[in-house]
Amino acid sequence: MSPAFGAMEVEHYSKGVLLEPFVHQVGGHSCVLRFNDKTICKPLIQREHQFYETLPTEMRKFTPQYEGKLPNL
């Protein structure tokens, strides 16, 4: 788990974490959910994950902040 996720306050329920639909989705992914005010969750595409994990530091200010993968909550 990314350290950023570990620092987030997560409201736990008996069966997991409450995620809300992300209403500002334009297109692309079929299921985008809102984790909190600054973080969304979406299905993991291995190629996209690899892109963010290997993105040069100089380019990160031009891309969405990648928090990493969440464990099965």
PDB file of C-alpha atoms in Angstrom:
ATOM      1  CA  MET A   1       0.000   0.000   0.000  1.00  0.00           C
ATOM      2  CA  SER A   2       1.199   3.499  -0.780  1.00  0.00           C
ATOM      3  CA  PRO A   3       2.237   5.539   2.287  1.00  0.00           C
ATOM      4  CA  ALA A   4      -0.270   8.176   1.165  1.00  0.00           C
ATOM      5  CA  PHE A   5      -3.142   5.726   1.563  1.00  0.00           C
ATOM      6  CA  GLY A   6      -1.883   4.701   4.986  1.00  0.00           C
ATOM      7  CA  ALA A   7      -2.081   8.314   6.155  1.00  0.00           C
ATOM      8  CA  MET A   8      -5.639   8.845   4.908  1.00  0.00           C
ATOM      9  CA  GLU A   9      -8.538   8.650   7.277  1.00  0.00           C
ATOM     10  CA  VAL A  10     -10.683   5.791   6.044  1.00  0.00           C
ATOM     11  CA  GLU A  11     -14.176   5.236   7.332  1.00  0.00           C
ATOM     12  CA  HIS A  12     -14.365   1.471   7.832  1.00  0.00           C
ATOM     13  CA  TYR A  13     -17.575  -0.481   7.809  1.00  0.00           C
ATOM     14  CA  SER A  14     -18.119  -4.118   8.709  1.00  0.00           C
ATOM     15  CA  LYS A  15     -17.659  -5.148   5.056  1.00  0.00           C
ATOM     16  CA  GLY A  16     -15.030  -2.666   3.868  1.00  0.00           C
ATOM     17  CA  VAL A  17     -14.675   0.996   2.930  1.00  0.00           C
ATOM     18  CA  LEU A  18     -17.493   3.191   1.669  1.00  0.00           C
ATOM     19  CA  LEU A  19     -16.754   4.402  -1.884  1.00  0.00           C
ATOM     20  CA  GLU A  20     -19.054   6.797  -3.727  1.00  0.00           C
ATOM     21  CA  PRO A  21     -19.599   7.067  -7.492  1.00  0.00           C
ATOM     22  CA  PHE A  22     -17.343   9.674  -9.099  1.00  0.00           C
ATOM     23  CA  VAL A  23     -19.889  11.881 -10.873  1.00  0.00           C
ATOM     24  CA  HIS A  24     -17.371  13.939 -12.892  1.00  0.00           C
ATOM     25  CA  GLN A  25     -16.151  11.025 -14.997  1.00  0.00           C
ATOM     26  CA  VAL A  26     -16.006  11.903 -18.687  1.00  0.00           C
ATOM     27  CA  GLY A  27     -15.089   8.594 -20.270  1.00  0.00           C
ATOM     28  CA  GLY A  28     -12.633   5.765 -20.405  1.00  0.00           C
ATOM     29  CA  HIS A  29     -13.178   3.565 -17.381  1.00  0.00           C
ATOM     30  CA  SER A  30     -16.533   1.946 -16.703  1.00  0.00           C
ATOM     31  CA  CYS A  31     -16.271   2.133 -12.907  1.00  0.00           C
ATOM     32  CA  VAL A  32     -14.643   5.098 -11.191  1.00  0.00           C
ATOM     33  CA  LEU A  33     -15.324   5.604  -7.484  1.00  0.00           C
ATOM     34  CA  ARG A  34     -14.474   8.430  -5.106  1.00  0.00           C
ATOM     35  CA  PHE A  35     -12.301   7.444  -2.120  1.00  0.00           C
ATOM     36  CA  ASN A  36     -12.150  10.960  -0.615  1.00  0.00           C
ATOM     37  CA  ASP A  37     -12.071  14.585  -1.808  1.00  0.00           C
ATOM     38  CA  LYS A  38      -8.706  14.147  -3.557  1.00  0.00           C
ATOM     39  CA  THR A  39      -8.559  10.463  -4.507  1.00  0.00           C
ATOM     40  CA  ILE A  40     -10.452   8.242  -6.923  1.00  0.00           C
ATOM     41  CA  CYS A  41     -10.325   4.467  -7.308  1.00  0.00           C
ATOM     42  CA  LYS A  42     -10.635   2.699 -10.626  1.00  0.00           C
ATOM     43  CA  PRO A  43      -9.868  -0.708 -12.091  1.00  0.00           C
ATOM     44  CA  LEU A  44      -6.147  -1.376 -12.323  1.00  0.00           C
ATOM     45  CA  ILE A  45      -4.696  -1.628 -15.800  1.00  0.00           C
ATOM     46  CA  GLN A  46      -1.216  -3.111 -15.514  1.00  0.00           C
ATOM     47  CA  ARG A  47       0.209  -0.931 -18.302  1.00  0.00           C
ATOM     48  CA  GLU A  48      -1.061   2.242 -16.614  1.00  0.00           C
ATOM     49  CA  HIS A  49       0.303   1.070 -13.245  1.00  0.00           C
ATOM     50  CA  GLN A  50       3.716   0.464 -14.829  1.00  0.00           C
ATOM     51  CA  PHE A  51       3.598   3.908 -16.484  1.00  0.00           C
ATOM     52  CA  TYR A  52       3.071   5.710 -13.169  1.00  0.00           C
ATOM     53  CA  GLU A  53       5.594   3.564 -11.302  1.00  0.00           C
ATOM     54  CA  THR A  54       8.332   4.360 -13.857  1.00  0.00           C
ATOM     55  CA  LEU A  55       7.378   7.977 -14.621  1.00  0.00           C
ATOM     56  CA  PRO A  56      10.427  10.277 -14.412  1.00  0.00           C
ATOM     57  CA  THR A  57      10.281  12.691 -11.469  1.00  0.00           C
ATOM     58  CA  GLU A  58      10.438  15.713 -13.796  1.00  0.00           C
ATOM     59  CA  MET A  59       7.169  14.620 -15.469  1.00  0.00           C
ATOM     60  CA  ARG A  60       5.131  14.027 -12.287  1.00  0.00           C
ATOM     61  CA  LYS A  61       4.029  17.652 -11.962  1.00  0.00           C
ATOM     62  CA  PHE A  62       2.232  17.278 -15.315  1.00  0.00           C
ATOM     63  CA  THR A  63       0.292  14.101 -14.460  1.00  0.00           C
ATOM     64  CA  PRO A  64      -2.336  13.130 -11.876  1.00  0.00           C
ATOM     65  CA  GLN A  65      -0.772  12.155  -8.553  1.00  0.00           C
ATOM     66  CA  TYR A  66      -0.552   8.375  -8.447  1.00  0.00           C
ATOM     67  CA  GLU A  67      -1.154   6.941  -4.977  1.00  0.00           C
ATOM     68  CA  GLY A  68      -0.513   3.302  -5.842  1.00  0.00           C
ATOM     69  CA  LYS A  69      -2.612   0.212  -5.363  1.00  0.00           C
ATOM     70  CA  LEU A  70      -5.011  -0.315  -2.506  1.00  0.00           C
ATOM     71  CA  PRO A  71      -5.083  -3.692  -0.820  1.00  0.00           C
ATOM     72  CA  ASN A  72      -8.327  -5.624  -0.859  1.00  0.00           C
ATOM     73  CA  LEU A  73     -10.227  -3.722   1.795  1.00  0.00           C
TER      74      LEU A  73
END
